GROMACS .gro file of C-alpha atoms in nm:
model
  473
    1UNK     CA    1   0.934   0.683  -1.121
    2UNK     CA    2   1.179   0.824  -0.929
    3UNK     CA    3   1.392   0.934  -1.218
    4UNK     CA    4   1.047   1.078  -1.362
    5UNK     CA    5   0.993   1.291  -1.082
    6UNK     CA    6   1.312   1.482  -1.073
    7UNK     CA    7   1.415   1.552  -1.439
    8UNK     CA    8   1.276   1.864  -1.453
    9UNK     CA    9   1.399   2.193  -1.257
   10UNK     CA   10   1.056   2.200  -1.118
   11UNK     CA   11   0.953   1.891  -0.947
   12UNK     CA   12   0.688   1.682  -1.165
   13UNK     CA   13   0.447   1.519  -0.916
   14UNK     CA   14   0.333   1.163  -0.972
   15UNK     CA   15  -0.023   1.103  -1.060
   16UNK     CA   16  -0.076   0.973  -0.700
   17UNK     CA   17   0.134   1.055  -0.413
   18UNK     CA   18   0.269   0.770  -0.192
   19UNK     CA   19   0.056   0.732   0.135
   20UNK     CA   20   0.388   0.783   0.328
   21UNK     CA   21   0.467   1.136   0.165
   22UNK     CA   22   0.112   1.251   0.226
   23UNK     CA   23   0.157   1.106   0.591
   24UNK     CA   24   0.423   1.305   0.659
   25UNK     CA   25   0.326   1.629   0.475
   26UNK     CA   26  -0.010   1.606   0.706
   27UNK     CA   27   0.190   1.544   1.025
   28UNK     CA   28   0.312   1.891   1.043
   29UNK     CA   29   0.182   2.156   1.249
   30UNK     CA   30   0.244   2.540   1.161
   31UNK     CA   31   0.571   2.689   1.281
   32UNK     CA   32   0.480   2.944   1.557
   33UNK     CA   33   0.387   3.284   1.436
   34UNK     CA   34   0.727   3.444   1.541
   35UNK     CA   35   0.928   3.201   1.349
   36UNK     CA   36   0.815   3.266   0.987
   37UNK     CA   37   0.966   3.630   0.921
   38UNK     CA   38   1.263   3.431   0.736
   39UNK     CA   39   1.337   3.102   0.640
   40UNK     CA   40   1.624   3.112   0.892
   41UNK     CA   41   1.395   3.150   1.207
   42UNK     CA   42   1.244   2.768   1.135
   43UNK     CA   43   1.579   2.599   1.077
   44UNK     CA   44   1.688   2.215   0.954
   45UNK     CA   45   1.489   1.918   1.133
   46UNK     CA   46   1.229   2.171   1.247
   47UNK     CA   47   1.063   2.179   0.885
   48UNK     CA   48   1.002   1.792   0.933
   49UNK     CA   49   0.774   1.911   1.213
   50UNK     CA   50   0.637   2.247   1.138
   51UNK     CA   51   0.492   2.400   0.778
   52UNK     CA   52   0.646   2.741   0.738
   53UNK     CA   53   0.636   3.002   0.447
   54UNK     CA   54   0.839   3.291   0.489
   55UNK     CA   55   0.681   3.623   0.569
   56UNK     CA   56   0.320   3.427   0.611
   57UNK     CA   57   0.244   3.553   0.941
   58UNK     CA   58  -0.112   3.474   0.951
   59UNK     CA   59  -0.266   3.166   0.996
   60UNK     CA   60  -0.505   3.176   0.733
   61UNK     CA   61  -0.245   3.286   0.455
   62UNK     CA   62  -0.024   2.980   0.618
   63UNK     CA   63  -0.351   2.745   0.581
   64UNK     CA   64  -0.456   2.845   0.218
   65UNK     CA   65  -0.099   2.754   0.095
   66UNK     CA   66  -0.090   2.428   0.302
   67UNK     CA   67  -0.431   2.303   0.156
   68UNK     CA   68  -0.313   2.374  -0.232
   69UNK     CA   69  -0.012   2.179  -0.150
   70UNK     CA   70  -0.158   1.912   0.003
   71UNK     CA   71  -0.427   1.922  -0.284
   72UNK     CA   72  -0.135   1.897  -0.526
   73UNK     CA   73   0.040   1.642  -0.347
   74UNK     CA   74  -0.292   1.414  -0.306
   75UNK     CA   75  -0.399   1.466  -0.643
   76UNK     CA   76  -0.063   1.466  -0.839
   77UNK     CA   77  -0.108   1.826  -0.948
   78UNK     CA   78   0.125   2.032  -1.161
   79UNK     CA   79   0.327   2.355  -1.038
   80UNK     CA   80   0.116   2.540  -1.304
   81UNK     CA   81  -0.224   2.365  -1.147
   82UNK     CA   82  -0.125   2.465  -0.808
   83UNK     CA   83  -0.006   2.830  -0.893
   84UNK     CA   84  -0.342   2.906  -1.066
   85UNK     CA   85  -0.565   2.792  -0.750
   86UNK     CA   86  -0.327   2.950  -0.460
   87UNK     CA   87  -0.270   3.277  -0.683
   88UNK     CA   88  -0.598   3.451  -0.660
   89UNK     CA   89  -0.628   3.373  -0.301
   90UNK     CA   90  -0.327   3.529  -0.202
   91UNK     CA   91  -0.365   3.810  -0.431
   92UNK     CA   92  -0.727   3.874  -0.305
   93UNK     CA   93  -0.621   3.862   0.083
   94UNK     CA   94  -0.284   4.103   0.011
   95UNK     CA   95  -0.044   3.860   0.028
   96UNK     CA   96   0.138   3.940  -0.265
   97UNK     CA   97   0.393   4.193  -0.430
   98UNK     CA   98   0.588   4.414  -0.206
   99UNK     CA   99   0.466   4.527   0.113
  100UNK     CA  100   0.575   4.671   0.452
  101UNK     CA  101   0.602   4.390   0.734
  102UNK     CA  102   0.732   4.390   1.080
  103UNK     CA  103   0.999   4.177   1.184
  104UNK     CA  104   0.909   4.019   1.509
  105UNK     CA  105   1.271   3.977   1.624
  106UNK     CA  106   1.409   4.305   1.565
  107UNK     CA  107   1.106   4.536   1.576
  108UNK     CA  108   1.203   4.676   1.247
  109UNK     CA  109   0.941   4.764   0.998
  110UNK     CA  110   1.070   4.675   0.636
  111UNK     CA  111   0.927   4.645   0.280
  112UNK     CA  112   0.948   4.255   0.175
  113UNK     CA  113   0.872   4.015  -0.087
  114UNK     CA  114   0.513   3.823  -0.025
  115UNK     CA  115   0.378   3.626  -0.285
  116UNK     CA  116   0.543   3.626  -0.656
  117UNK     CA  117   0.574   3.370  -0.945
  118UNK     CA  118   0.894   3.311  -0.835
  119UNK     CA  119   0.814   3.218  -0.476
  120UNK     CA  120   0.518   2.986  -0.564
  121UNK     CA  121   0.770   2.795  -0.727
  122UNK     CA  122   1.029   2.747  -0.467
  123UNK     CA  123   0.749   2.680  -0.232
  124UNK     CA  124   0.580   2.428  -0.455
  125UNK     CA  125   0.908   2.242  -0.519
  126UNK     CA  126   1.052   2.253  -0.191
  127UNK     CA  127   0.775   2.121  -0.019
  128UNK     CA  128   0.671   1.823  -0.288
  129UNK     CA  129   1.031   1.732  -0.318
  130UNK     CA  130   1.083   1.723   0.052
  131UNK     CA  131   0.745   1.502   0.093
  132UNK     CA  132   0.861   1.239  -0.168
  133UNK     CA  133   1.186   1.212   0.006
  134UNK     CA  134   1.006   1.148   0.351
  135UNK     CA  135   0.802   0.920   0.174
  136UNK     CA  136   1.090   0.737  -0.011
  137UNK     CA  137   1.279   0.715   0.347
  138UNK     CA  138   1.003   0.528   0.504
  139UNK     CA  139   0.992   0.267   0.224
  140UNK     CA  140   1.373   0.246   0.238
  141UNK     CA  141   1.326   0.146   0.635
  142UNK     CA  142   1.031  -0.090   0.551
  143UNK     CA  143   1.301  -0.296   0.304
  144UNK     CA  144   1.629  -0.218   0.465
  145UNK     CA  145   1.669  -0.579   0.552
  146UNK     CA  146   1.634  -0.708   0.225
  147UNK     CA  147   1.798  -0.398   0.052
  148UNK     CA  148   2.055  -0.270   0.310
  149UNK     CA  149   2.244  -0.001   0.094
  150UNK     CA  150   2.189   0.316  -0.066
  151UNK     CA  151   2.330   0.478  -0.386
  152UNK     CA  152   2.345   0.834  -0.445
  153UNK     CA  153   2.216   0.955  -0.761
  154UNK     CA  154   2.266   1.281  -0.926
  155UNK     CA  155   2.080   1.316  -1.250
  156UNK     CA  156   2.313   1.442  -1.522
  157UNK     CA  157   2.134   1.752  -1.588
  158UNK     CA  158   2.247   2.114  -1.685
  159UNK     CA  159   2.140   2.248  -1.370
  160UNK     CA  160   2.327   1.984  -1.186
  161UNK     CA  161   2.498   2.094  -0.887
  162UNK     CA  162   2.897   2.047  -0.908
  163UNK     CA  163   2.881   2.039  -0.498
  164UNK     CA  164   2.669   1.744  -0.488
  165UNK     CA  165   2.909   1.560  -0.756
  166UNK     CA  166   3.158   1.392  -0.517
  167UNK     CA  167   2.833   1.200  -0.382
  168UNK     CA  168   2.745   1.056  -0.724
  169UNK     CA  169   2.697   0.681  -0.727
  170UNK     CA  170   2.857   0.650  -0.362
  171UNK     CA  171   2.680   0.309  -0.186
  172UNK     CA  172   2.667   0.380   0.175
  173UNK     CA  173   2.496   0.147   0.437
  174UNK     CA  174   2.089   0.233   0.470
  175UNK     CA  175   2.190   0.268   0.864
  176UNK     CA  176   2.495   0.473   0.811
  177UNK     CA  177   2.446   0.822   1.016
  178UNK     CA  178   2.579   0.996   0.700
  179UNK     CA  179   2.232   0.975   0.562
  180UNK     CA  180   2.093   1.202   0.856
  181UNK     CA  181   2.249   1.484   0.675
  182UNK     CA  182   2.311   1.376   0.334
  183UNK     CA  183   1.953   1.231   0.220
  184UNK     CA  184   1.861   1.398  -0.087
  185UNK     CA  185   1.711   1.688  -0.162
  186UNK     CA  186   2.022   1.877  -0.042
  187UNK     CA  187   1.900   2.237  -0.169
  188UNK     CA  188   1.654   2.410  -0.358
  189UNK     CA  189   1.552   2.252  -0.691
  190UNK     CA  190   1.756   1.969  -0.596
  191UNK     CA  191   1.706   1.649  -0.852
  192UNK     CA  192   1.957   1.404  -0.675
  193UNK     CA  193   1.790   1.076  -0.558
  194UNK     CA  194   1.874   0.755  -0.395
  195UNK     CA  195   1.872   0.419  -0.527
  196UNK     CA  196   1.798   0.101  -0.273
  197UNK     CA  197   2.029  -0.202  -0.337
  198UNK     CA  198   2.071  -0.530  -0.204
  199UNK     CA  199   2.391  -0.711  -0.122
  200UNK     CA  200   2.354  -0.911  -0.424
  201UNK     CA  201   2.310  -0.611  -0.662
  202UNK     CA  202   2.618  -0.463  -0.520
  203UNK     CA  203   2.811  -0.755  -0.590
  204UNK     CA  204   2.690  -0.799  -0.955
  205UNK     CA  205   2.728  -0.453  -1.032
  206UNK     CA  206   3.089  -0.472  -0.874
  207UNK     CA  207   3.043  -0.169  -0.658
  208UNK     CA  208   3.225  -0.060  -0.367
  209UNK     CA  209   3.075   0.009  -0.019
  210UNK     CA  210   3.164   0.305   0.170
  211UNK     CA  211   3.169   0.297   0.556
  212UNK     CA  212   3.356   0.633   0.567
  213UNK     CA  213   3.178   0.865   0.329
  214UNK     CA  214   3.288   1.237   0.360
  215UNK     CA  215   3.161   1.433   0.674
  216UNK     CA  216   3.366   1.756   0.651
  217UNK     CA  217   3.158   2.041   0.750
  218UNK     CA  218   3.188   2.422   0.675
  219UNK     CA  219   3.093   2.695   0.942
  220UNK     CA  220   2.805   2.884   0.840
  221UNK     CA  221   2.698   3.197   0.997
  222UNK     CA  222   2.333   3.304   1.024
  223UNK     CA  223   2.363   3.685   1.029
  224UNK     CA  224   1.987   3.717   1.130
  225UNK     CA  225   2.071   3.566   1.484
  226UNK     CA  226   2.449   3.565   1.480
  227UNK     CA  227   2.440   3.148   1.521
  228UNK     CA  228   2.723   2.949   1.378
  229UNK     CA  229   2.609   2.644   1.197
  230UNK     CA  230   2.854   2.314   1.061
  231UNK     CA  231   2.695   2.237   0.759
  232UNK     CA  232   2.822   1.960   0.559
  233UNK     CA  233   3.030   2.068   0.260
  234UNK     CA  234   2.820   2.072  -0.025
  235UNK     CA  235   2.469   2.110   0.131
  236UNK     CA  236   2.274   2.406   0.108
  237UNK     CA  237   2.265   2.543   0.479
  238UNK     CA  238   1.902   2.449   0.590
  239UNK     CA  239   1.909   2.127   0.390
  240UNK     CA  240   2.126   1.919   0.619
  241UNK     CA  241   1.879   1.691   0.770
  242UNK     CA  242   1.650   1.375   0.687
  243UNK     CA  243   1.305   1.479   0.717
  244UNK     CA  244   1.146   1.103   0.669
  245UNK     CA  245   1.412   1.020   0.989
  246UNK     CA  246   1.241   1.317   1.187
  247UNK     CA  247   0.881   1.198   1.087
  248UNK     CA  248   0.970   0.853   1.169
  249UNK     CA  249   1.066   0.893   1.514
  250UNK     CA  250   0.774   1.114   1.611
  251UNK     CA  251   0.528   0.914   1.468
  252UNK     CA  252   0.670   0.602   1.647
  253UNK     CA  253   0.669   0.821   1.968
  254UNK     CA  254   0.305   0.905   1.864
  255UNK     CA  255   0.209   0.554   1.783
  256UNK     CA  256   0.280   0.445   2.118
  257UNK     CA  257   0.014   0.668   2.297
  258UNK     CA  258  -0.230   0.704   1.991
  259UNK     CA  259  -0.490   0.449   2.063
  260UNK     CA  260  -0.758   0.361   1.877
  261UNK     CA  261  -0.755   0.663   1.625
  262UNK     CA  262  -0.821   0.634   1.267
  263UNK     CA  263  -0.526   0.685   1.042
  264UNK     CA  264  -0.666   1.057   0.943
  265UNK     CA  265  -0.672   1.135   1.297
  266UNK     CA  266  -0.351   1.011   1.404
  267UNK     CA  267  -0.210   1.232   1.137
  268UNK     CA  268  -0.422   1.522   1.268
  269UNK     CA  269  -0.317   1.472   1.589
  270UNK     CA  270   0.058   1.445   1.521
  271UNK     CA  271   0.034   1.748   1.334
  272UNK     CA  272  -0.086   1.939   1.652
  273UNK     CA  273   0.155   1.747   1.873
  274UNK     CA  274   0.414   1.882   1.678
  275UNK     CA  275   0.264   2.244   1.677
  276UNK     CA  276   0.236   2.253   2.076
  277UNK     CA  277   0.540   2.162   2.144
  278UNK     CA  278   0.693   2.391   1.904
  279UNK     CA  279   0.488   2.672   2.029
  280UNK     CA  280   0.556   2.604   2.395
  281UNK     CA  281   0.943   2.564   2.327
  282UNK     CA  282   0.936   2.943   2.130
  283UNK     CA  283   0.688   3.157   2.390
  284UNK     CA  284   0.700   2.941   2.731
  285UNK     CA  285   0.341   2.990   2.746
  286UNK     CA  286   0.072   2.714   2.712
  287UNK     CA  287  -0.119   2.646   2.410
  288UNK     CA  288  -0.469   2.423   2.349
  289UNK     CA  289  -0.600   2.318   2.049
  290UNK     CA  290  -0.858   2.058   1.945
  291UNK     CA  291  -0.968   1.833   1.653
  292UNK     CA  292  -1.304   1.661   1.592
  293UNK     CA  293  -1.278   1.280   1.618
  294UNK     CA  294  -1.562   1.191   1.463
  295UNK     CA  295  -1.639   1.461   1.190
  296UNK     CA  296  -1.932   1.274   1.036
  297UNK     CA  297  -2.140   1.227   1.347
  298UNK     CA  298  -2.442   1.467   1.382
  299UNK     CA  299  -2.406   1.730   1.626
  300UNK     CA  300  -2.655   1.925   1.810
  301UNK     CA  301  -2.445   2.247   1.767
  302UNK     CA  302  -2.348   2.238   1.411
  303UNK     CA  303  -2.120   2.091   1.147
  304UNK     CA  304  -1.744   2.018   1.124
  305UNK     CA  305  -1.662   2.349   1.084
  306UNK     CA  306  -1.751   2.454   1.427
  307UNK     CA  307  -1.451   2.258   1.554
  308UNK     CA  308  -1.222   2.297   1.238
  309UNK     CA  309  -1.237   2.632   1.302
  310UNK     CA  310  -1.106   2.650   1.623
  311UNK     CA  311  -0.747   2.767   1.634
  312UNK     CA  312  -0.488   2.793   1.917
  313UNK     CA  313  -0.584   2.921   2.264
  314UNK     CA  314  -0.255   3.042   2.424
  315UNK     CA  315  -0.197   3.197   2.798
  316UNK     CA  316   0.008   3.158   3.106
  317UNK     CA  317   0.086   2.795   3.225
  318UNK     CA  318  -0.162   2.672   3.428
  319UNK     CA  319  -0.415   2.938   3.327
  320UNK     CA  320  -0.464   2.867   2.981
  321UNK     CA  321  -0.880   2.808   2.929
  322UNK     CA  322  -1.096   2.701   2.600
  323UNK     CA  323  -1.247   2.978   2.407
  324UNK     CA  324  -1.608   2.997   2.380
  325UNK     CA  325  -1.616   2.768   2.041
  326UNK     CA  326  -1.409   2.525   2.188
  327UNK     CA  327  -1.605   2.510   2.526
  328UNK     CA  328  -1.927   2.466   2.343
  329UNK     CA  329  -1.811   2.191   2.141
  330UNK     CA  330  -1.647   1.988   2.495
  331UNK     CA  331  -2.006   2.064   2.650
  332UNK     CA  332  -2.211   1.881   2.342
  333UNK     CA  333  -2.267   1.543   2.422
  334UNK     CA  334  -2.282   1.460   2.036
  335UNK     CA  335  -1.935   1.576   1.960
  336UNK     CA  336  -1.621   1.340   2.024
  337UNK     CA  337  -1.325   1.579   2.058
  338UNK     CA  338  -0.977   1.547   2.147
  339UNK     CA  339  -0.760   1.804   2.316
  340UNK     CA  340  -0.383   1.861   2.206
  341UNK     CA  341  -0.229   2.085   2.509
  342UNK     CA  342   0.134   2.162   2.592
  343UNK     CA  343   0.287   2.194   2.916
  344UNK     CA  344   0.607   2.438   2.923
  345UNK     CA  345   0.729   2.186   3.194
  346UNK     CA  346   0.761   1.845   3.164
  347UNK     CA  347   0.459   1.764   3.344
  348UNK     CA  348   0.184   1.495   3.202
  349UNK     CA  349  -0.179   1.535   3.258
  350UNK     CA  350  -0.281   1.786   3.524
  351UNK     CA  351  -0.549   1.785   3.751
  352UNK     CA  352  -0.749   2.004   3.557
  353UNK     CA  353  -0.694   1.778   3.240
  354UNK     CA  354  -0.845   1.489   3.422
  355UNK     CA  355  -1.123   1.672   3.572
  356UNK     CA  356  -1.227   1.803   3.244
  357UNK     CA  357  -1.227   1.503   3.084
  358UNK     CA  358  -1.472   1.328   3.332
  359UNK     CA  359  -1.707   1.635   3.325
  360UNK     CA  360  -1.728   1.793   2.992
  361UNK     CA  361  -1.952   1.526   2.803
  362UNK     CA  362  -1.854   1.594   2.453
  363UNK     CA  363  -1.430   1.589   2.550
  364UNK     CA  364  -1.296   1.215   2.494
  365UNK     CA  365  -0.950   1.247   2.468
  366UNK     CA  366  -0.684   1.485   2.614
  367UNK     CA  367  -0.274   1.469   2.475
  368UNK     CA  368  -0.073   1.634   2.696
  369UNK     CA  369   0.309   1.731   2.517
  370UNK     CA  370   0.598   1.819   2.740
  371UNK     CA  371   0.898   2.051   2.643
  372UNK     CA  372   1.108   1.763   2.602
  373UNK     CA  373   0.878   1.539   2.370
  374UNK     CA  374   0.696   1.327   2.624
  375UNK     CA  375   0.348   1.224   2.562
  376UNK     CA  376   0.071   1.169   2.778
  377UNK     CA  377  -0.273   1.059   2.659
  378UNK     CA  378  -0.602   0.997   2.846
  379UNK     CA  379  -0.896   0.863   2.659
  380UNK     CA  380  -1.236   0.703   2.670
  381UNK     CA  381  -1.350   0.862   3.002
  382UNK     CA  382  -1.587   0.622   3.248
  383UNK     CA  383  -1.878   0.786   3.449
  384UNK     CA  384  -1.747   0.896   3.814
  385UNK     CA  385  -1.409   1.035   3.664
  386UNK     CA  386  -1.521   1.430   3.737
  387UNK     CA  387  -1.617   1.341   4.071
  388UNK     CA  388  -1.313   1.157   4.192
  389UNK     CA  389  -1.000   1.283   3.964
  390UNK     CA  390  -0.939   1.615   4.210
  391UNK     CA  391  -0.930   1.417   4.514
  392UNK     CA  392  -0.726   1.140   4.392
  393UNK     CA  393  -0.458   1.398   4.272
  394UNK     CA  394  -0.448   1.519   4.605
  395UNK     CA  395  -0.400   1.197   4.730
  396UNK     CA  396  -0.092   1.113   4.506
  397UNK     CA  397   0.052   1.467   4.551
  398UNK     CA  398   0.083   1.345   4.940
  399UNK     CA  399   0.215   1.001   4.858
  400UNK     CA  400   0.463   1.082   4.595
  401UNK     CA  401   0.568   1.413   4.795
  402UNK     CA  402   0.647   1.141   5.108
  403UNK     CA  403   0.836   0.902   4.890
  404UNK     CA  404   1.054   1.202   4.686
  405UNK     CA  405   1.182   1.388   5.011
  406UNK     CA  406   1.480   1.212   5.007
  407UNK     CA  407   1.554   1.161   4.641
  408UNK     CA  408   1.678   1.523   4.535
  409UNK     CA  409   1.418   1.573   4.278
  410UNK     CA  410   1.307   1.902   4.191
  411UNK     CA  411   0.930   2.011   4.200
  412UNK     CA  412   0.893   1.994   3.829
  413UNK     CA  413   1.008   1.635   3.855
  414UNK     CA  414   0.776   1.569   4.169
  415UNK     CA  415   0.469   1.711   3.938
  416UNK     CA  416   0.568   1.463   3.645
  417UNK     CA  417   0.545   1.186   3.892
  418UNK     CA  418   0.223   1.287   4.062
  419UNK     CA  419   0.071   1.333   3.722
  420UNK     CA  420   0.193   0.977   3.625
  421UNK     CA  421   0.060   0.815   3.915
  422UNK     CA  422  -0.267   0.981   3.934
  423UNK     CA  423  -0.326   0.877   3.523
  424UNK     CA  424  -0.186   0.490   3.608
  425UNK     CA  425  -0.437   0.434   3.901
  426UNK     CA  426  -0.716   0.584   3.724
  427UNK     CA  427  -0.665   0.373   3.435
  428UNK     CA  428  -0.591   0.049   3.663
  429UNK     CA  429  -0.964   0.103   3.820
  430UNK     CA  430  -1.091   0.167   3.496
  431UNK     CA  431  -1.171   0.521   3.501
  432UNK     CA  432  -1.012   0.599   3.218
  433UNK     CA  433  -0.769   0.467   2.947
  434UNK     CA  434  -0.362   0.629   3.001
  435UNK     CA  435  -0.074   0.584   2.752
  436UNK     CA  436   0.259   0.763   2.775
  437UNK     CA  437   0.549   0.800   2.582
  438UNK     CA  438   0.841   0.942   2.836
  439UNK     CA  439   1.168   1.114   2.662
  440UNK     CA  440   1.488   1.212   2.785
  441UNK     CA  441   1.513   1.344   3.108
  442UNK     CA  442   1.152   1.230   3.197
  443UNK     CA  443   1.316   0.867   3.214
  444UNK     CA  444   1.575   0.955   3.424
  445UNK     CA  445   1.348   1.098   3.671
  446UNK     CA  446   1.131   0.772   3.696
  447UNK     CA  447   1.464   0.596   3.723
  448UNK     CA  448   1.599   0.797   3.986
  449UNK     CA  449   1.210   0.754   4.170
  450UNK     CA  450   1.248   0.385   4.096
  451UNK     CA  451   0.971   0.178   3.967
  452UNK     CA  452   0.895  -0.007   4.279
  453UNK     CA  453   0.838   0.310   4.464
  454UNK     CA  454   0.601   0.422   4.201
  455UNK     CA  455   0.418   0.086   4.154
  456UNK     CA  456   0.355   0.068   4.513
  457UNK     CA  457   0.199   0.430   4.519
  458UNK     CA  458  -0.034   0.346   4.211
  459UNK     CA  459  -0.145   0.005   4.410
  460UNK     CA  460  -0.213   0.250   4.727
  461UNK     CA  461  -0.404   0.468   4.492
  462UNK     CA  462  -0.604   0.229   4.372
  463UNK     CA  463  -0.688   0.087   4.688
  464UNK     CA  464  -0.790   0.439   4.801
  465UNK     CA  465  -1.011   0.450   4.512
  466UNK     CA  466  -1.200   0.101   4.601
  467UNK     CA  467  -1.225   0.227   4.930
  468UNK     CA  468  -1.396   0.558   4.810
  469UNK     CA  469  -1.628   0.410   4.585
  470UNK     CA  470  -1.734   0.182   4.864
  471UNK     CA  471  -1.833   0.478   5.095
  472UNK     CA  472  -2.029   0.640   4.782
  473UNK     CA  473  -2.252   0.337   4.745
   0.00000   0.00000   0.00000
């Protein structure tokens, strides 16, 4: 199947795409609008997390192209079928031929190429090959104990690149870091692939395992930003990453907090998580979006389209608020709405997040995304949460502030600890379900504060909750 996949200059899709390839493609959010003017604005591993088409500045255009690619991938459609589906749509919306467009980086107005037959060919081929490659990497990781080696294969065809010839038939262990930069495709229309081998197969074929593959690089200057990137020799700039590895890392972190979501809902939420973080890092603002977690459930407010049409809401940190459509959906008790929002700081679930989760009858889940990739999820609110969340948060702020006074932690780190203590106490007291996956500097913050100190504060907060309940009864 793999050889058949890559024989033609334009990738020939299989009749039914591997599930892993579909999961990878559907896990990608949109790149931020100001990262879409040039392919150089969204670089390397970013493509594993954000879908982008250069010059597609409008979300509806990007959604149309993505939808057609998703259909092609899931149904095994050819390049010609993809083109016949999407070209009339793009022409009707004016995204075709040469048009005047303003570069958000420079403010310069230029005449640029939008849609064309050649561009559709590149868009189709690059996305199909990358999705199949990501799916293969997922399967490789699943079977690497029995098949611990990969052999690089360059198909011998007229279009074969000389630059990839040195890699041909090289056998490298699956877990070698070389595959982080050299797993194909390694350029536009690259038909290289890999063959997974067992130790017995390596011996039987008298192959030599390379533990020191070529790792030399050449500097490449991005004349748009001026940055200089070290690119492995022979690899087209922008292809020096392994999309499947990035996808697996993101999915593993999300799986730790996803809870009881269906596989389809997990994929949608992961896409929003990736997009929320990218938007936050790019703009420094706060962004919020929603997903319908039960799209087949009848709603007093309308159909699934009402939620699906909700785009991103952006604003200053701490001030972003749902728009009218999302507010109506969250207020509808017949809905099950999940919200994804980034916090430009590493802070987890805010006081407003927890209060909203308790007071909006249609809101059943909030995922907060820190700029460091940390994830914090609160879900399945129980009665009384909306009444107690604010007071509990204030109590946590006092207790954590006192305990952190001599630690040297800054206010951002203290806010993160307050959010975690509040959410953990509410979880232990059975007001909601809380889970977290903390990355990078967040772990250092918790280590510095101390697990014993945090556990003591959470216990005091739970005790305070019990007393508060007694007073109310």
